[in-house]
Short mmCIF file of C-alpha atoms in Angstrom, two decimals:
data_model
loop_
_atom_site.label_atom_id
_atom_site.label_comp_id
_atom_site.label_asym_id
_atom_site.label_seq_id
_atom_site.Cartn_x
_atom_site.Cartn_y
_atom_site.Cartn_z
CA UNK A 59 5.88 -12.48 29.82
CA UNK A 60 3.31 -15.08 30.82
CA UNK A 61 0.46 -12.80 29.70
CA UNK A 62 2.16 -12.21 26.33
CA UNK A 63 2.49 -15.95 25.82
CA UNK A 64 -1.14 -16.60 26.74
CA UNK A 65 -2.43 -13.97 24.32
CA UNK A 66 -0.04 -15.12 21.58
CA UNK A 67 -1.14 -18.72 22.05
CA UNK A 68 -4.80 -17.74 21.66
CA UNK A 69 -4.04 -15.74 18.48
CA UNK A 70 -2.05 -18.70 17.11
CA UNK A 71 -4.72 -21.33 17.86
CA UNK A 72 -7.61 -19.23 16.56
CA UNK A 73 -5.58 -18.29 13.48
CA UNK A 74 -4.69 -21.93 12.82
CA UNK A 75 -8.33 -23.02 13.13
CA UNK A 76 -9.35 -20.20 10.78
CA UNK A 77 -6.71 -21.34 8.29
CA UNK A 78 -8.24 -24.82 8.05
CA UNK A 79 -11.82 -23.51 7.94
CA UNK A 80 -11.27 -20.73 5.38
CA UNK A 81 -11.88 -21.23 1.68
CA UNK A 82 -8.43 -20.59 0.17
CA UNK A 83 -9.03 -22.25 -3.18
CA UNK A 84 -7.59 -21.00 -6.49
CA UNK A 85 -10.21 -21.11 -9.24
CA UNK A 86 -8.49 -19.41 -12.18
CA UNK A 87 -7.54 -21.77 -15.02
CA UNK A 88 -3.92 -20.73 -15.56
CA UNK A 89 -2.73 -18.38 -12.88
CA UNK A 90 0.93 -18.44 -13.91
CA UNK A 91 0.30 -16.89 -17.34
CA UNK A 92 -1.94 -14.21 -15.89
CA UNK A 93 0.57 -13.37 -13.14
CA UNK A 94 3.39 -13.21 -15.69
CA UNK A 95 1.38 -10.98 -18.00
CA UNK A 96 0.40 -8.70 -15.12
CA UNK A 97 3.88 -8.19 -13.67
CA UNK A 98 5.66 -7.84 -17.02
CA UNK A 99 3.26 -5.06 -18.00
CA UNK A 100 5.16 -2.76 -15.65
CA UNK A 101 7.88 -2.29 -18.29
CA UNK A 102 5.47 -0.78 -20.84
CA UNK A 103 3.54 1.87 -18.94
CA UNK A 104 0.95 3.82 -20.89
CA UNK A 105 -2.58 5.20 -20.76
CA UNK A 106 -5.13 5.69 -23.50
CA UNK A 107 -6.29 9.17 -22.43
CA UNK A 108 -4.02 11.18 -20.15
CA UNK A 109 -6.54 14.00 -19.69
CA UNK A 110 -8.98 11.51 -18.14
CA UNK A 111 -6.20 10.16 -15.92
CA UNK A 112 -5.33 13.68 -14.77
CA UNK A 113 -8.99 14.38 -14.01
CA UNK A 114 -9.24 11.14 -11.98
CA UNK A 115 -6.29 12.19 -9.82
CA UNK A 116 -7.71 15.69 -9.39
CA UNK A 117 -11.06 14.24 -8.30
CA UNK A 118 -9.34 11.89 -5.85
CA UNK A 119 -7.17 14.61 -4.31
CA UNK A 120 -9.81 17.34 -4.11
CA UNK A 121 -12.45 15.05 -2.58
CA UNK A 122 -9.90 13.92 0.01
CA UNK A 123 -8.93 17.53 0.85
CA UNK A 124 -12.52 18.72 1.31
CA UNK A 125 -13.43 15.59 3.28
CA UNK A 126 -10.52 15.86 5.72
CA UNK A 127 -11.07 19.62 6.14
CA UNK A 128 -14.72 19.16 7.15
CA UNK A 129 -14.03 15.95 9.11
CA UNK A 130 -11.32 17.59 11.22
CA UNK A 131 -13.67 20.45 12.21
CA UNK A 132 -16.53 18.10 13.10
CA UNK A 133 -14.16 15.63 14.77
CA UNK A 134 -12.57 18.29 16.97
CA UNK A 135 -15.98 19.59 18.06
CA UNK A 136 -17.18 16.06 18.92
CA UNK A 137 -13.91 15.33 20.77
CA UNK A 138 -14.87 18.00 23.30
CA UNK A 139 -17.95 15.94 24.22
CA UNK A 140 -16.39 12.50 23.86
CA UNK A 141 -16.81 11.77 27.58
CA UNK A 142 -20.57 11.72 27.03
CA UNK A 143 -21.78 8.11 26.77
CA UNK A 144 -24.32 8.84 24.00
CA UNK A 145 -21.65 10.60 21.91
CA UNK A 146 -19.20 7.70 22.36
CA UNK A 147 -21.79 5.08 21.38
CA UNK A 148 -22.90 7.10 18.32
CA UNK A 149 -19.31 7.57 17.16
CA UNK A 150 -18.54 3.88 17.70
CA UNK A 151 -21.42 3.02 15.38
CA UNK A 152 -20.51 5.49 12.62
CA UNK A 153 -16.80 4.60 12.52
CA UNK A 154 -17.60 0.88 12.58
CA UNK A 155 -19.21 1.15 9.12
CA UNK A 156 -16.67 1.30 6.29
CA UNK A 157 -16.66 4.31 3.97
CA UNK A 158 -17.57 2.08 1.01
CA UNK A 159 -20.72 1.00 2.86
CA UNK A 160 -21.55 4.65 3.52
CA UNK A 161 -21.04 5.34 -0.18
CA UNK A 162 -23.46 2.55 -1.10
CA UNK A 163 -26.03 4.03 1.28
CA UNK A 164 -25.72 7.59 -0.07
CA UNK A 165 -25.88 6.34 -3.64
CA UNK A 166 -29.49 5.38 -2.90
CA UNK A 167 -30.26 8.87 -1.59
CA UNK A 168 -28.16 11.34 -3.59
CA UNK A 169 -27.10 9.36 -6.62
CA UNK A 170 -23.67 9.09 -8.24
CA UNK A 171 -22.08 12.48 -7.54
CA UNK A 172 -19.56 14.46 -5.50
CA UNK A 173 -21.87 14.82 -2.50
CA UNK A 174 -22.08 11.04 -2.11
CA UNK A 175 -18.30 10.69 -2.15
CA UNK A 176 -17.65 13.47 0.36
CA UNK A 177 -20.31 12.32 2.83
CA UNK A 178 -19.04 8.73 2.61
CA UNK A 179 -15.64 9.95 3.84
CA UNK A 180 -16.79 12.63 6.28
CA UNK A 181 -19.08 10.49 8.44
CA UNK A 182 -16.65 7.69 9.44
CA UNK A 183 -13.61 9.98 9.44
CA UNK A 184 -15.28 12.53 11.75
CA UNK A 185 -15.94 9.71 14.22
CA UNK A 186 -12.37 8.39 13.97
CA UNK A 187 -10.85 11.85 14.35
CA UNK A 188 -13.11 12.64 17.32
CA UNK A 189 -11.96 9.52 19.15
CA UNK A 190 -8.26 10.10 18.48
CA UNK A 191 -8.43 13.85 19.16
CA UNK A 192 -10.11 13.09 22.50
CA UNK A 193 -7.35 10.62 23.39
CA UNK A 194 -4.61 13.09 22.44
CA UNK A 195 -6.21 15.91 24.44
CA UNK A 196 -6.61 13.59 27.42
CA UNK A 197 -2.92 12.71 27.28
CA UNK A 198 -2.03 16.39 27.41
CA UNK A 199 -4.25 17.08 30.43
CA UNK A 200 -1.30 16.69 32.80
CA UNK A 201 -0.56 20.25 33.88
CA UNK A 202 -0.41 21.10 37.61
CA UNK A 203 -3.20 23.14 39.16
CA UNK A 204 -1.05 26.26 39.27
CA UNK A 205 -1.03 26.36 35.46
CA UNK A 206 -4.72 25.58 35.05
CA UNK A 207 -5.99 28.88 36.40
CA UNK A 208 -9.58 29.57 37.37
CA UNK A 209 -11.06 29.54 33.89
CA UNK A 210 -11.41 26.12 32.25
CA UNK A 211 -11.93 27.78 28.87
CA UNK A 212 -8.69 29.76 29.15
CA UNK A 213 -6.79 26.67 30.30
CA UNK A 214 -8.16 24.71 27.37
CA UNK A 215 -7.47 27.37 24.70
CA UNK A 216 -4.16 28.76 25.91
CA UNK A 217 -2.51 25.76 27.57
CA UNK A 218 -3.98 22.37 26.67
CA UNK A 219 -4.60 22.83 22.94
CA UNK A 220 -1.25 24.55 22.18
CA UNK A 221 0.56 21.71 23.97
CA UNK A 222 -1.37 19.04 22.05
CA UNK A 223 -1.47 20.91 18.73
CA UNK A 224 1.58 19.25 17.07
CA UNK A 225 0.12 15.80 17.78
CA UNK A 226 -3.31 16.84 16.51
CA UNK A 227 -1.80 18.14 13.28
CA UNK A 228 0.41 15.07 12.88
CA UNK A 229 -2.53 12.68 13.15
CA UNK A 230 -4.70 14.82 10.85
CA UNK A 231 -2.01 14.66 8.16
CA UNK A 232 -1.83 10.88 8.54
CA UNK A 233 -5.61 10.68 8.28
CA UNK A 234 -5.41 12.74 5.08
CA UNK A 235 -3.21 10.04 3.54
CA UNK A 236 -5.89 7.53 4.56
CA UNK A 237 -8.53 9.78 2.98
CA UNK A 238 -6.61 9.67 -0.30
CA UNK A 239 -6.70 5.87 -0.24
CA UNK A 240 -10.37 5.80 0.77
CA UNK A 241 -11.33 8.27 -1.94
CA UNK A 242 -9.47 6.24 -4.54
CA UNK A 243 -11.43 3.06 -3.77
CA UNK A 244 -14.76 4.89 -3.97
CA UNK A 245 -14.25 4.53 -7.70
CA UNK A 246 -15.15 0.86 -7.36
CA UNK A 247 -18.77 1.84 -6.70
CA UNK A 248 -18.91 4.15 -9.74
CA UNK A 249 -17.56 7.51 -8.54
CA UNK A 250 -14.97 8.78 -11.02
CA UNK A 251 -11.92 8.68 -8.75
CA UNK A 252 -8.81 6.61 -9.37
CA UNK A 253 -10.44 3.30 -8.44
CA UNK A 254 -13.00 3.68 -11.21
CA UNK A 255 -10.34 3.62 -13.92
CA UNK A 256 -8.26 1.01 -12.10
CA UNK A 257 -11.25 -1.32 -12.12
CA UNK A 258 -12.02 -0.58 -15.77
CA UNK A 259 -8.43 -1.13 -16.95
CA UNK A 260 -8.06 -4.34 -14.95
CA UNK A 261 -11.30 -5.80 -16.30
CA UNK A 262 -10.17 -5.08 -19.86
CA UNK A 263 -6.71 -6.54 -19.27
CA UNK A 264 -4.89 -3.21 -19.70
CA UNK A 265 -2.33 -4.01 -17.01
CA UNK A 266 0.09 -1.37 -18.28
CA UNK A 267 -2.53 1.26 -17.39
CA UNK A 268 -3.07 -0.34 -13.99
CA UNK A 269 0.65 -0.13 -13.19
CA UNK A 270 0.88 3.48 -14.36
CA UNK A 271 -2.02 4.52 -12.12
CA UNK A 272 -0.62 2.64 -9.12
CA UNK A 273 2.88 4.09 -9.52
CA UNK A 274 1.52 7.63 -9.87
CA UNK A 275 -0.64 7.04 -6.79
CA UNK A 276 2.41 5.89 -4.79
CA UNK A 277 4.20 9.07 -5.82
CA UNK A 278 1.24 11.20 -4.72
CA UNK A 279 1.13 9.44 -1.31
CA UNK A 280 4.91 9.58 -0.81
CA UNK A 281 5.08 13.29 -1.62
CA UNK A 282 2.13 14.41 0.53
CA UNK A 283 4.30 16.28 3.06
CA UNK A 284 5.71 18.46 0.25
CA UNK A 285 2.47 19.46 -1.45
CA UNK A 286 0.02 19.34 1.50
CA UNK A 287 1.41 21.35 4.42
CA UNK A 288 0.81 24.53 6.41
CA UNK A 289 1.82 26.68 3.44
CA UNK A 290 -0.38 24.97 0.83
CA UNK A 291 -3.34 23.90 2.98
CA UNK A 292 -5.43 27.06 2.59
CA UNK A 293 -5.02 27.57 -1.20
CA UNK A 294 -5.52 23.85 -1.89
CA UNK A 295 -8.69 23.74 0.21
CA UNK A 296 -10.17 26.82 -1.45
CA UNK A 297 -9.22 25.53 -4.91
CA UNK A 298 -10.80 22.15 -4.12
CA UNK A 299 -14.16 23.76 -3.26
CA UNK A 300 -14.08 25.69 -6.54
CA UNK A 301 -13.04 22.62 -8.53
CA UNK A 302 -15.74 20.40 -7.05
CA UNK A 303 -18.56 22.87 -7.52
CA UNK A 304 -21.12 20.18 -8.36
CA UNK A 305 -22.74 19.35 -5.03
CA UNK A 306 -26.12 18.76 -6.57
CA UNK A 307 -28.07 15.64 -5.79
CA UNK A 308 -29.51 16.55 -2.41
CA UNK A 309 -33.19 15.83 -2.45
CA UNK A 310 -35.05 16.15 0.82
CA UNK A 311 -37.81 13.83 -0.37
CA UNK A 312 -35.30 11.06 -1.12
CA UNK A 313 -33.79 11.39 2.37
CA UNK A 314 -37.19 11.35 4.07
CA UNK A 315 -38.30 8.34 2.02
CA UNK A 316 -35.07 6.50 2.84
CA UNK A 317 -35.39 7.05 6.60
CA UNK A 318 -39.15 6.62 6.97
CA UNK A 319 -39.81 3.91 4.38
CA UNK A 320 -36.88 2.26 2.58
CA UNK A 321 -35.01 1.00 5.66
CA UNK A 322 -38.14 0.04 7.60
CA UNK A 323 -38.50 -3.79 7.54
CA UNK A 324 -40.85 -4.87 4.76
CA UNK A 325 -43.43 -6.62 7.01
CA UNK A 326 -43.66 -3.60 9.33
CA UNK A 327 -43.86 -1.16 6.43
CA UNK A 328 -46.76 -3.11 4.95
CA UNK A 329 -48.39 -3.90 8.30
CA UNK A 330 -48.16 -7.68 7.84
CA UNK A 331 -48.13 -8.50 11.54
CA UNK A 332 -45.73 -9.90 14.11
CA UNK A 333 -45.50 -13.43 12.67
CA UNK A 334 -44.50 -12.19 9.21
CA UNK A 335 -41.96 -9.81 10.73
CA UNK A 336 -40.45 -12.63 12.79
CA UNK A 337 -40.30 -14.91 9.74
CA UNK A 338 -38.63 -12.11 7.73
CA UNK A 339 -35.96 -11.64 10.36
CA UNK A 340 -35.48 -15.39 10.89
CA UNK A 341 -34.90 -15.93 7.17
CA UNK A 342 -32.25 -13.20 7.00
CA UNK A 343 -30.66 -14.32 10.26
CA UNK A 344 -30.34 -17.96 9.18
CA UNK A 345 -29.33 -17.47 5.55
CA UNK A 346 -27.28 -14.26 5.63
CA UNK A 347 -26.40 -12.96 9.10
CA UNK A 348 -25.06 -16.24 10.51
CA UNK A 349 -22.94 -17.23 7.48
CA UNK A 350 -21.89 -13.58 6.93
CA UNK A 351 -20.74 -13.13 10.52
CA UNK A 352 -19.02 -16.52 10.53
CA UNK A 353 -17.09 -15.83 7.32
CA UNK A 354 -16.21 -12.30 8.44
CA UNK A 355 -14.79 -13.60 11.73
CA UNK A 356 -12.88 -16.42 10.01
CA UNK A 357 -11.33 -14.04 7.47
CA UNK A 358 -10.55 -11.49 10.20
CA UNK A 359 -8.80 -14.00 12.48
CA UNK A 360 -6.89 -15.60 9.62
CA UNK A 361 -5.75 -12.18 8.41
CA UNK A 362 -4.78 -11.12 11.94
CA UNK A 363 -2.68 -14.26 12.33
CA UNK A 364 -0.99 -13.81 8.94
CA UNK A 365 -0.44 -10.10 9.67
CA UNK A 366 1.35 -11.01 12.90
CA UNK A 367 3.62 -13.51 11.14
CA UNK A 368 4.47 -11.09 8.33
CA UNK A 369 5.19 -8.20 10.71
CA UNK A 370 7.58 -10.36 12.74
CA UNK A 371 9.41 -11.23 9.52
CA UNK A 372 9.48 -7.69 8.11
CA UNK A 373 10.47 -5.47 11.00
CA UNK A 374 14.18 -6.51 11.09
CA UNK A 375 14.49 -5.40 7.45
CA UNK A 376 13.98 -1.74 8.43
CA UNK A 377 15.85 -1.92 11.74
CA UNK A 378 19.34 -0.50 12.31
CA UNK A 379 19.95 -3.38 14.70
CA UNK A 380 19.98 -5.94 11.87
CA UNK A 381 20.75 -4.49 8.43
CA UNK A 382 22.82 -1.81 6.71
CA UNK A 383 21.39 1.37 5.21
CA UNK A 384 21.01 0.13 1.57
CA UNK A 385 18.96 -2.89 2.71
CA UNK A 386 16.87 -0.75 5.05
CA UNK A 387 16.19 1.81 2.32
CA UNK A 388 15.09 -0.86 -0.17
CA UNK A 389 12.90 -2.51 2.46
CA UNK A 390 11.43 0.83 3.48
CA UNK A 391 10.39 1.57 -0.12
CA UNK A 392 8.83 -1.88 -0.36
CA UNK A 393 6.84 -1.36 2.86
CA UNK A 394 5.73 2.11 1.76
CA UNK A 395 4.31 0.62 -1.45
CA UNK A 396 2.46 -2.11 0.45
CA UNK A 397 0.94 0.16 3.08
CA UNK A 398 0.11 2.88 0.52
CA UNK A 399 -1.98 0.47 -1.54
CA UNK A 400 -5.53 0.21 -0.14
CA UNK A 401 -6.50 -3.30 0.93
CA UNK A 402 -9.45 -3.18 -1.44
CA UNK A 403 -7.21 -2.57 -4.46
CA UNK A 404 -4.80 -5.32 -3.38
CA UNK A 405 -7.71 -7.73 -2.91
CA UNK A 406 -9.12 -6.75 -6.31
CA UNK A 407 -5.77 -7.51 -7.98
CA UNK A 408 -5.44 -10.87 -6.22
CA UNK A 409 -9.07 -11.67 -7.08
CA UNK A 410 -8.28 -11.36 -10.80
CA UNK A 411 -5.20 -13.56 -10.36
CA UNK A 412 -6.57 -16.31 -8.11
CA UNK A 413 -10.35 -16.19 -8.44
CA UNK A 414 -13.07 -15.63 -5.80
CA UNK A 415 -12.22 -17.10 -2.38
CA UNK A 416 -10.87 -15.86 0.94
CA UNK A 417 -7.31 -16.13 -0.41
CA UNK A 418 -7.24 -12.72 -2.21
CA UNK A 419 -8.71 -10.96 0.83
CA UNK A 420 -6.40 -12.68 3.32
CA UNK A 421 -3.32 -11.85 1.21
CA UNK A 422 -4.39 -8.22 0.82
CA UNK A 423 -5.08 -7.74 4.53
CA UNK A 424 -1.85 -9.50 5.48
CA UNK A 425 0.35 -7.42 3.17
CA UNK A 426 -1.20 -4.05 4.01
CA UNK A 427 -1.44 -4.46 7.79
CA UNK A 428 1.77 -6.49 8.13
CA UNK A 429 3.74 -3.74 6.39
CA UNK A 430 2.28 -1.08 8.70
CA UNK A 431 3.09 -2.99 11.88
CA UNK A 432 6.48 -4.06 10.50
CA UNK A 433 7.36 -0.41 9.83
CA UNK A 434 6.30 0.67 13.34
CA UNK A 435 8.14 -2.24 14.96
CA UNK A 436 11.30 -1.38 13.04
CA UNK A 437 11.10 2.17 14.39
CA UNK A 438 10.65 0.82 17.92
CA UNK A 439 13.78 -1.32 17.66
CA UNK A 440 15.81 1.67 16.49
CA UNK A 441 15.14 3.27 19.88
CA UNK A 442 16.58 0.33 21.81
CA UNK A 443 20.01 0.48 23.44
CA UNK A 444 21.78 -2.88 23.33
CA UNK A 445 24.70 -4.00 25.47
CA UNK A 446 28.18 -3.49 23.95
CA UNK A 447 28.83 -7.23 24.15
CA UNK A 448 25.60 -8.24 22.41
CA UNK A 449 25.90 -11.13 19.94
CA UNK A 450 26.56 -10.34 16.27
CA UNK A 451 24.50 -13.28 15.04
CA UNK A 452 21.23 -11.92 13.68
CA UNK A 453 19.07 -14.88 14.67
CA UNK A 454 20.30 -14.84 18.28
CA UNK A 455 19.99 -11.06 18.49
CA UNK A 456 16.46 -11.31 17.09
CA UNK A 457 15.14 -14.03 19.42
CA UNK A 458 17.06 -13.29 22.63
CA UNK A 459 17.76 -9.54 22.61
CA UNK A 460 15.37 -7.52 20.45
CA UNK A 461 12.08 -9.43 20.13
CA UNK A 462 11.54 -9.98 23.89
CA UNK A 463 11.96 -6.25 24.50
CA UNK A 464 9.50 -5.08 21.83
CA UNK A 465 7.02 -7.97 21.91
CA UNK A 466 4.56 -6.18 24.18
CA UNK A 467 4.50 -3.22 21.77
CA UNK A 468 4.01 -5.66 18.90
CA UNK A 469 0.90 -7.17 20.52
CA UNK A 470 -0.47 -3.70 21.28
CA UNK A 471 0.03 -2.63 17.64
CA UNK A 472 -1.64 -5.87 16.50
CA UNK A 473 -4.72 -5.27 18.64
CA UNK A 474 -4.95 -1.69 17.38
CA UNK A 475 -5.21 -3.08 13.83
CA UNK A 476 -7.76 -5.77 14.75
CA UNK A 477 -10.78 -3.47 14.42
CA UNK A 478 -9.48 -2.19 11.07
CA UNK A 479 -9.01 -5.73 9.77
CA UNK A 480 -12.58 -6.58 10.83
CA UNK A 481 -13.96 -3.55 8.95
CA UNK A 482 -11.98 -4.45 5.85
CA UNK A 483 -12.98 -8.14 6.05
CA UNK A 484 -16.62 -7.11 5.97
CA UNK A 485 -16.27 -4.67 3.05
CA UNK A 486 -14.23 -7.11 0.93
CA UNK A 487 -17.42 -9.12 0.56
CA UNK A 488 -18.33 -6.68 -2.22
CA UNK A 489 -15.70 -8.49 -4.31
CA UNK A 490 -17.61 -11.76 -4.05
CA UNK A 491 -16.31 -13.21 -0.77
CA UNK A 492 -19.22 -14.34 1.41
CA UNK A 493 -18.60 -11.98 4.33
CA UNK A 494 -21.25 -9.52 5.52
CA UNK A 495 -20.32 -7.13 2.72
CA UNK A 496 -21.37 -9.71 0.12
CA UNK A 497 -24.90 -9.88 1.52
CA UNK A 498 -25.08 -6.10 1.96
CA UNK A 499 -24.06 -5.57 -1.66
CA UNK A 500 -26.61 -8.17 -2.80
CA UNK A 501 -29.36 -6.47 -0.79
CA UNK A 502 -28.55 -3.11 -2.41
CA UNK A 503 -28.48 -4.69 -5.88
CA UNK A 504 -31.98 -6.10 -5.22
CA UNK A 505 -33.03 -2.72 -3.75
CA UNK A 506 -33.91 -4.39 -0.46
CA UNK A 507 -32.69 -1.50 1.64
CA UNK A 508 -34.43 -2.71 4.78
CA UNK A 509 -32.31 -5.86 4.70
CA UNK A 510 -29.22 -3.79 3.89
CA UNK A 511 -29.79 -1.62 6.96
CA UNK A 512 -30.21 -4.65 9.23
CA UNK A 513 -26.99 -6.18 7.94
CA UNK A 514 -25.17 -2.86 8.45
CA UNK A 515 -26.35 -2.80 12.07
CA UNK A 516 -24.93 -6.29 12.54
CA UNK A 517 -21.64 -5.23 10.91
CA UNK A 518 -21.36 -2.20 13.20
CA UNK A 519 -22.18 -4.28 16.28
CA UNK A 520 -19.53 -6.84 15.34
CA UNK A 521 -16.91 -4.11 14.97
CA UNK A 522 -17.87 -2.52 18.28
CA UNK A 523 -17.51 -5.90 20.04
CA UNK A 524 -14.06 -6.41 18.51
CA UNK A 525 -13.06 -2.89 19.54
CA UNK A 526 -14.11 -3.57 23.14
CA UNK A 527 -12.27 -6.91 23.26
CA UNK A 528 -9.19 -5.27 21.76
CA UNK A 529 -9.28 -2.56 24.42
CA UNK A 530 -9.61 -5.14 27.19
CA UNK A 531 -6.74 -7.16 25.72
CA UNK A 532 -4.47 -4.10 25.69
CA UNK A 533 -5.40 -3.35 29.28
CA UNK A 534 -4.68 -6.97 30.18
CA UNK A 535 -1.25 -6.67 28.60
CA UNK A 536 -0.80 -3.34 30.39
CA UNK A 537 0.17 -1.66 27.14
CA UNK A 538 2.03 1.59 27.60
CA UNK A 539 -0.33 4.54 27.91
CA UNK A 540 1.64 6.39 25.25
CA UNK A 541 0.23 4.06 22.60
CA UNK A 542 -2.92 6.11 22.29
CA UNK A 543 -0.85 8.76 20.54
CA UNK A 544 1.74 6.65 18.73
CA UNK A 545 -0.83 3.98 18.06
CA UNK A 546 -3.36 6.43 16.72
CA UNK A 547 -1.66 6.17 13.35
CA UNK A 548 -2.86 2.59 13.30
CA UNK A 549 -6.53 3.49 13.38
#
């Protein structure tokens, strides 16, 4: 318990410092009227062109299906070599860069088309799936020697994979839900998925359209297990390849130019010498890397702290140990909505309501991640067996019976989400918050791709460092080894 308290104290202090440092100002003139107009629009749902809306959903779903199909194949192949140090380092780098950043990169090479969207999902998702697949396969490598046989290949194909297969499928289906959310937000960079029309409707003040799209998206996410399963997977995948038949845009010359010229630092590309190169780097480091990293860390730690507080408040609402079935059902629906809405969309909504500051991003990250951890914590408490004479008072049961027994799991879940929160904090800079994403987006807008690439390297390095610290923290807390499978849904 001492270790839990030490770690919790550090999270609390760092979060409190971040709270006072962060820019949480509200800059909109009259927020109350805008909030009222936005929320009351839910009672008059409509859309100007339903054929366009249907096409947006088809694009979102088919891109997600193709992306997860290809990512799962690549990820499984890479998982077989995950013990190799070079493979692990390469995958750490690729999954550390958010899919929106990958989309911005491929826009410069392939333009605004299907290929850009699919590659933006495949690259980070293949790395994520490879890591989780490797962890799941490692967990199922527990058979005695008598069952292993003489052939490693036979043991792997006929014993290890069949035993791990349900867990592999379960995580792949979860990752497909994530792919749907990721594909939706690609619309914010111009690809005609759901996010494209969400952004357009919000900017024009058509909040009734925004609500209609969000509600339909929640229905799509909630019904995934009925329309995307072992019976529908093959026909849906084949149909998706036929529907998205426009994979044009690949130009070998553009790719070669990007790798050999565009991302090479300007002074080196123009042979300006060591002093000019050093001055170029020093200018970016002082004016963009330092403030970008600082703001990204502040937003991450503030969001982590708020996520922890919200999760501790929410998990009793879905627990059998505290509330009756009607309350749990209502709370479950509420949490499903929160965790089904991508952080980027939540932040975009809050940005329109409160103006540009860290407040929209912190609220979005808190609500999305807090609902995920709250849901998982509620499930953990349902597995507990309490004494027959346990107190009936909810507050006493919460603080003295339930929370102490699940607190270690709570911290483990929190550290699993830390890397995700860092990735999201960086990308939310595209919305105008001065994290690393803000400077990356500015560099792309100015077509300074060499600076963009340098900032992406810094972003990836920052995420890798957080991932390593998170791993060490979980080891310090002696988190249960089973978290690599149950916690994989947090990644």
